[in-house]
């Protein structure tokens, strides 16, 4: 814990802000990958990162819903992140894949990603750098430092509620 705090202190001290400039607003996100794309999921939306589980297929379900597995007496729906975003799915299942269990309670949902990398501080992009969203679930873009040489990498920031909306039952409204 102390190492993380020291590292964040060094990064904040190394920023090139002016003395009176407003501090940058950083978001904490779990960085996940699918194909060559990187995505950020708010740490508030993530309950756990798990190794992949055996799933039972769902007959006649949407293609992105790859199946269900049991956990603690409850069923967990597994959605492939690439398919949910309209991207090319990974060619094969492998041991490097992860399931990201979301805090969404009913139904309980896990996202299958090719890799869950780490929790990072993300600097949201603004202006021209933040336009041209490919999908409703993408709410913006951000940069984080990656690799040993500290290069900036861009990722898409995801809203899990918007991502899950097509897979959840529509609430019944009385009188409609």
PDB file of C-alpha atoms in Angstrom:
ATOM      1  CA  UNK A   1       0.000   0.000   0.000  1.00  0.00           C
ATOM      2  CA  UNK A   2       2.829   2.373   0.907  1.00  0.00           C
ATOM      3  CA  UNK A   3       4.533   1.665  -2.438  1.00  0.00           C
ATOM      4  CA  UNK A   4       1.356   2.667  -4.313  1.00  0.00           C
ATOM      5  CA  UNK A   5       1.022   5.879  -2.293  1.00  0.00           C
ATOM      6  CA  UNK A   6       4.683   6.769  -2.861  1.00  0.00           C
ATOM      7  CA  UNK A   7       4.326   6.125  -6.592  1.00  0.00           C
ATOM      8  CA  UNK A   8       1.216   8.330  -6.838  1.00  0.00           C
ATOM      9  CA  UNK A   9       2.971  11.082  -4.855  1.00  0.00           C
ATOM     10  CA  UNK A  10       5.910  10.995  -7.271  1.00  0.00           C
ATOM     11  CA  UNK A  11       3.593  11.197 -10.288  1.00  0.00           C
ATOM     12  CA  UNK A  12       1.697  14.140  -8.802  1.00  0.00           C
ATOM     13  CA  UNK A  13       4.952  15.942  -7.979  1.00  0.00           C
ATOM     14  CA  UNK A  14       6.267  15.378 -11.512  1.00  0.00           C
ATOM     15  CA  UNK A  15       3.245  16.950 -13.217  1.00  0.00           C
ATOM     16  CA  UNK A  16       3.879  20.079 -15.217  1.00  0.00           C
ATOM     17  CA  UNK A  17       0.968  22.041 -13.771  1.00  0.00           C
ATOM     18  CA  UNK A  18       1.476  25.658 -12.926  1.00  0.00           C
ATOM     19  CA  UNK A  19       1.298  26.535  -9.228  1.00  0.00           C
ATOM     20  CA  UNK A  20      -2.185  28.025  -9.582  1.00  0.00           C
ATOM     21  CA  UNK A  21      -3.475  25.609 -12.236  1.00  0.00           C
ATOM     22  CA  UNK A  22      -6.376  23.360 -11.295  1.00  0.00           C
ATOM     23  CA  UNK A  23      -5.402  19.796 -10.532  1.00  0.00           C
ATOM     24  CA  UNK A  24      -6.193  17.144 -13.135  1.00  0.00           C
ATOM     25  CA  UNK A  25      -9.163  14.971 -12.345  1.00  0.00           C
ATOM     26  CA  UNK A  26      -8.055  11.354 -12.435  1.00  0.00           C
ATOM     27  CA  UNK A  27     -10.434   8.414 -12.616  1.00  0.00           C
ATOM     28  CA  UNK A  28      -9.615   5.003 -11.098  1.00  0.00           C
ATOM     29  CA  UNK A  29     -10.394   2.263 -13.587  1.00  0.00           C
ATOM     30  CA  UNK A  30      -9.674  -1.387 -14.224  1.00  0.00           C
ATOM     31  CA  UNK A  31      -7.873  -1.560 -17.574  1.00  0.00           C
ATOM     32  CA  UNK A  32      -9.057  -4.506 -19.676  1.00  0.00           C
ATOM     33  CA  UNK A  33      -8.131  -5.576 -23.149  1.00  0.00           C
ATOM     34  CA  UNK A  34      -9.874  -7.289 -25.995  1.00  0.00           C
ATOM     35  CA  UNK A  35      -7.925  -7.586 -29.235  1.00  0.00           C
ATOM     36  CA  UNK A  36      -5.796  -4.480 -29.673  1.00  0.00           C
ATOM     37  CA  UNK A  37      -8.320  -2.315 -27.808  1.00  0.00           C
ATOM     38  CA  UNK A  38      -8.055  -1.195 -24.179  1.00  0.00           C
ATOM     39  CA  UNK A  39     -11.074  -0.319 -22.056  1.00  0.00           C
ATOM     40  CA  UNK A  40     -11.502   1.259 -18.645  1.00  0.00           C
ATOM     41  CA  UNK A  41     -14.170   0.065 -16.229  1.00  0.00           C
ATOM     42  CA  UNK A  42     -14.764   2.241 -13.177  1.00  0.00           C
ATOM     43  CA  UNK A  43     -13.448   0.466 -10.074  1.00  0.00           C
ATOM     44  CA  UNK A  44     -16.795   1.292  -8.434  1.00  0.00           C
ATOM     45  CA  UNK A  45     -18.523  -1.005 -10.968  1.00  0.00           C
ATOM     46  CA  UNK A  46     -16.141  -3.960 -10.471  1.00  0.00           C
ATOM     47  CA  UNK A  47     -16.605  -6.503  -7.685  1.00  0.00           C
ATOM     48  CA  UNK A  48     -13.884  -9.009  -8.591  1.00  0.00           C
ATOM     49  CA  UNK A  49     -11.560 -10.262 -11.339  1.00  0.00           C
ATOM     50  CA  UNK A  50     -11.694 -14.042 -11.694  1.00  0.00           C
ATOM     51  CA  UNK A  51     -10.181 -16.739 -13.879  1.00  0.00           C
ATOM     52  CA  UNK A  52     -12.571 -18.009 -16.563  1.00  0.00           C
ATOM     53  CA  UNK A  53     -15.211 -20.536 -15.459  1.00  0.00           C
ATOM     54  CA  UNK A  54     -17.004 -23.278 -17.348  1.00  0.00           C
ATOM     55  CA  UNK A  55     -20.267 -21.826 -18.656  1.00  0.00           C
ATOM     56  CA  UNK A  56     -23.530 -23.449 -19.635  1.00  0.00           C
ATOM     57  CA  UNK A  57     -24.751 -22.017 -22.956  1.00  0.00           C
ATOM     58  CA  UNK A  58     -28.048 -20.123 -23.131  1.00  0.00           C
ATOM     59  CA  UNK A  59     -30.217 -21.438 -25.978  1.00  0.00           C
ATOM     60  CA  UNK A  60     -31.487 -18.696 -28.291  1.00  0.00           C
ATOM     61  CA  UNK A  61     -29.653 -16.013 -26.265  1.00  0.00           C
ATOM     62  CA  UNK A  62     -27.914 -13.044 -27.846  1.00  0.00           C
ATOM     63  CA  UNK A  63     -24.479 -13.890 -29.318  1.00  0.00           C
ATOM     64  CA  UNK A  64     -22.632 -11.813 -26.700  1.00  0.00           C
ATOM     65  CA  UNK A  65     -24.239 -13.819 -23.871  1.00  0.00           C
ATOM     66  CA  UNK A  66     -21.838 -16.751 -23.809  1.00  0.00           C
ATOM     67  CA  UNK A  67     -23.442 -18.595 -20.911  1.00  0.00           C
ATOM     68  CA  UNK A  68     -24.123 -18.942 -17.204  1.00  0.00           C
ATOM     69  CA  UNK A  69     -22.215 -20.317 -14.247  1.00  0.00           C
ATOM     70  CA  UNK A  70     -23.089 -20.772 -10.590  1.00  0.00           C
ATOM     71  CA  UNK A  71     -21.458 -18.796  -7.801  1.00  0.00           C
ATOM     72  CA  UNK A  72     -22.548 -18.770  -4.185  1.00  0.00           C
ATOM     73  CA  UNK A  73     -25.921 -20.305  -5.043  1.00  0.00           C
ATOM     74  CA  UNK A  74     -26.664 -17.665  -7.693  1.00  0.00           C
ATOM     75  CA  UNK A  75     -26.460 -17.721 -11.461  1.00  0.00           C
ATOM     76  CA  UNK A  76     -24.003 -15.360 -13.116  1.00  0.00           C
ATOM     77  CA  UNK A  77     -24.566 -14.319 -16.751  1.00  0.00           C
ATOM     78  CA  UNK A  78     -21.361 -14.034 -18.773  1.00  0.00           C
ATOM     79  CA  UNK A  79     -21.174 -11.450 -21.554  1.00  0.00           C
ATOM     80  CA  UNK A  80     -18.251 -11.308 -23.982  1.00  0.00           C
ATOM     81  CA  UNK A  81     -17.061  -7.677 -23.967  1.00  0.00           C
ATOM     82  CA  UNK A  82     -15.852  -7.735 -27.576  1.00  0.00           C
ATOM     83  CA  UNK A  83     -19.152  -9.084 -28.921  1.00  0.00           C
ATOM     84  CA  UNK A  84     -21.183  -6.683 -26.754  1.00  0.00           C
ATOM     85  CA  UNK A  85     -19.277  -3.761 -28.291  1.00  0.00           C
ATOM     86  CA  UNK A  86     -19.527  -5.096 -31.854  1.00  0.00           C
ATOM     87  CA  UNK A  87     -15.821  -5.954 -32.091  1.00  0.00           C
ATOM     88  CA  UNK A  88     -14.150  -9.092 -33.378  1.00  0.00           C
ATOM     89  CA  UNK A  89     -14.195 -11.739 -30.652  1.00  0.00           C
ATOM     90  CA  UNK A  90     -10.973 -13.422 -29.586  1.00  0.00           C
ATOM     91  CA  UNK A  91     -10.173 -16.391 -31.804  1.00  0.00           C
ATOM     92  CA  UNK A  92     -10.072 -18.970 -29.013  1.00  0.00           C
ATOM     93  CA  UNK A  93     -10.671 -19.240 -25.320  1.00  0.00           C
ATOM     94  CA  UNK A  94      -7.418 -19.331 -23.379  1.00  0.00           C
ATOM     95  CA  UNK A  95      -6.139 -19.355 -19.834  1.00  0.00           C
ATOM     96  CA  UNK A  96      -5.166 -15.654 -20.014  1.00  0.00           C
ATOM     97  CA  UNK A  97      -8.790 -14.559 -20.250  1.00  0.00           C
ATOM     98  CA  UNK A  98     -10.525 -13.134 -17.218  1.00  0.00           C
ATOM     99  CA  UNK A  99     -14.074 -12.764 -16.000  1.00  0.00           C
ATOM    100  CA  UNK A 100     -14.766  -9.341 -14.486  1.00  0.00           C
ATOM    101  CA  UNK A 101     -17.610  -9.745 -12.010  1.00  0.00           C
ATOM    102  CA  UNK A 102     -19.634  -6.541 -11.883  1.00  0.00           C
ATOM    103  CA  UNK A 103     -21.365  -5.104  -8.826  1.00  0.00           C
ATOM    104  CA  UNK A 104     -24.686  -5.265 -10.699  1.00  0.00           C
ATOM    105  CA  UNK A 105     -26.923  -7.239  -8.325  1.00  0.00           C
ATOM    106  CA  UNK A 106     -29.889  -8.455 -10.324  1.00  0.00           C
ATOM    107  CA  UNK A 107     -29.019 -10.256 -12.503  1.00  0.00           C
ATOM    108  CA  UNK A 108     -25.408 -10.862 -11.537  1.00  0.00           C
ATOM    109  CA  UNK A 109     -23.140 -10.321 -14.560  1.00  0.00           C
ATOM    110  CA  UNK A 110     -19.518 -11.017 -15.453  1.00  0.00           C
ATOM    111  CA  UNK A 111     -17.721  -9.682 -18.524  1.00  0.00           C
ATOM    112  CA  UNK A 112     -15.335 -11.979 -20.376  1.00  0.00           C
ATOM    113  CA  UNK A 113     -12.244 -10.015 -21.414  1.00  0.00           C
ATOM    114  CA  UNK A 114      -9.061 -11.202 -23.069  1.00  0.00           C
ATOM    115  CA  UNK A 115      -7.067  -9.753 -20.208  1.00  0.00           C
ATOM    116  CA  UNK A 116      -7.611  -7.650 -17.096  1.00  0.00           C
ATOM    117  CA  UNK A 117      -4.353  -5.723 -16.680  1.00  0.00           C
ATOM    118  CA  UNK A 118      -4.407  -3.458 -13.635  1.00  0.00           C
ATOM    119  CA  UNK A 119      -6.183  -0.643 -11.837  1.00  0.00           C
ATOM    120  CA  UNK A 120      -4.828   2.663 -13.143  1.00  0.00           C
ATOM    121  CA  UNK A 121      -5.335   6.396 -12.717  1.00  0.00           C
ATOM    122  CA  UNK A 122      -6.927   7.573 -15.962  1.00  0.00           C
ATOM    123  CA  UNK A 123      -6.799  11.145 -17.240  1.00  0.00           C
ATOM    124  CA  UNK A 124     -10.038  11.766 -19.215  1.00  0.00           C
ATOM    125  CA  UNK A 125      -9.544  13.425 -22.600  1.00  0.00           C
ATOM    126  CA  UNK A 126     -11.554  16.490 -23.547  1.00  0.00           C
ATOM    127  CA  UNK A 127     -12.268  18.462 -26.713  1.00  0.00           C
ATOM    128  CA  UNK A 128     -11.360  16.985 -30.094  1.00  0.00           C
ATOM    129  CA  UNK A 129      -9.563  14.051 -28.454  1.00  0.00           C
ATOM    130  CA  UNK A 130     -12.829  12.829 -26.940  1.00  0.00           C
ATOM    131  CA  UNK A 131     -15.134  12.688 -29.969  1.00  0.00           C
ATOM    132  CA  UNK A 132     -16.334   9.966 -32.283  1.00  0.00           C
ATOM    133  CA  UNK A 133     -17.687   7.337 -29.887  1.00  0.00           C
ATOM    134  CA  UNK A 134     -18.233   3.984 -31.588  1.00  0.00           C
ATOM    135  CA  UNK A 135     -20.814   2.709 -29.128  1.00  0.00           C
ATOM    136  CA  UNK A 136     -23.355   4.000 -26.607  1.00  0.00           C
ATOM    137  CA  UNK A 137     -21.463   2.245 -23.806  1.00  0.00           C
ATOM    138  CA  UNK A 138     -18.320   4.297 -24.551  1.00  0.00           C
ATOM    139  CA  UNK A 139     -18.678   7.513 -22.559  1.00  0.00           C
ATOM    140  CA  UNK A 140     -15.275   8.975 -23.330  1.00  0.00           C
ATOM    141  CA  UNK A 141     -11.594   8.331 -23.771  1.00  0.00           C
ATOM    142  CA  UNK A 142      -8.674   8.617 -21.429  1.00  0.00           C
ATOM    143  CA  UNK A 143      -4.930   8.239 -21.151  1.00  0.00           C
ATOM    144  CA  UNK A 144      -2.843   6.288 -18.689  1.00  0.00           C
ATOM    145  CA  UNK A 145       0.840   5.524 -18.405  1.00  0.00           C
ATOM    146  CA  UNK A 146       1.766   2.019 -19.459  1.00  0.00           C
ATOM    147  CA  UNK A 147       4.912   0.020 -19.933  1.00  0.00           C
ATOM    148  CA  UNK A 148       8.299   0.365 -18.279  1.00  0.00           C
ATOM    149  CA  UNK A 149       9.110   3.618 -20.090  1.00  0.00           C
ATOM    150  CA  UNK A 150       5.869   5.311 -18.964  1.00  0.00           C
ATOM    151  CA  UNK A 151       4.382   5.883 -22.439  1.00  0.00           C
ATOM    152  CA  UNK A 152       0.824   7.200 -22.554  1.00  0.00           C
ATOM    153  CA  UNK A 153      -1.791   4.779 -23.853  1.00  0.00           C
ATOM    154  CA  UNK A 154      -5.337   5.726 -24.859  1.00  0.00           C
ATOM    155  CA  UNK A 155      -8.357   3.688 -23.828  1.00  0.00           C
ATOM    156  CA  UNK A 156     -12.138   3.846 -24.109  1.00  0.00           C
ATOM    157  CA  UNK A 157     -14.061   4.534 -20.904  1.00  0.00           C
ATOM    158  CA  UNK A 158     -17.121   2.309 -20.508  1.00  0.00           C
ATOM    159  CA  UNK A 159     -20.400   2.819 -18.689  1.00  0.00           C
ATOM    160  CA  UNK A 160     -21.412  -0.660 -17.479  1.00  0.00           C
ATOM    161  CA  UNK A 161     -25.101   0.267 -17.137  1.00  0.00           C
ATOM    162  CA  UNK A 162     -25.249   1.315 -20.795  1.00  0.00           C
ATOM    163  CA  UNK A 163     -23.236  -1.751 -21.800  1.00  0.00           C
ATOM    164  CA  UNK A 164     -25.636  -4.113 -20.015  1.00  0.00           C
ATOM    165  CA  UNK A 165     -28.877  -2.366 -21.077  1.00  0.00           C
ATOM    166  CA  UNK A 166     -29.474  -4.553 -24.198  1.00  0.00           C
ATOM    167  CA  UNK A 167     -29.070  -7.728 -22.113  1.00  0.00           C
ATOM    168  CA  UNK A 168     -31.331  -6.831 -19.195  1.00  0.00           C
ATOM    169  CA  UNK A 169     -35.108  -7.252 -19.085  1.00  0.00           C
ATOM    170  CA  UNK A 170     -37.030  -4.033 -19.541  1.00  0.00           C
ATOM    171  CA  UNK A 171     -38.801  -2.940 -16.364  1.00  0.00           C
ATOM    172  CA  UNK A 172     -42.567  -3.126 -16.444  1.00  0.00           C
ATOM    173  CA  UNK A 173     -44.238   0.247 -15.991  1.00  0.00           C
ATOM    174  CA  UNK A 174     -47.760   0.031 -14.562  1.00  0.00           C
ATOM    175  CA  UNK A 175     -50.460   1.591 -16.716  1.00  0.00           C
ATOM    176  CA  UNK A 176     -48.493   1.497 -19.975  1.00  0.00           C
TER     177      UNK A 176
END
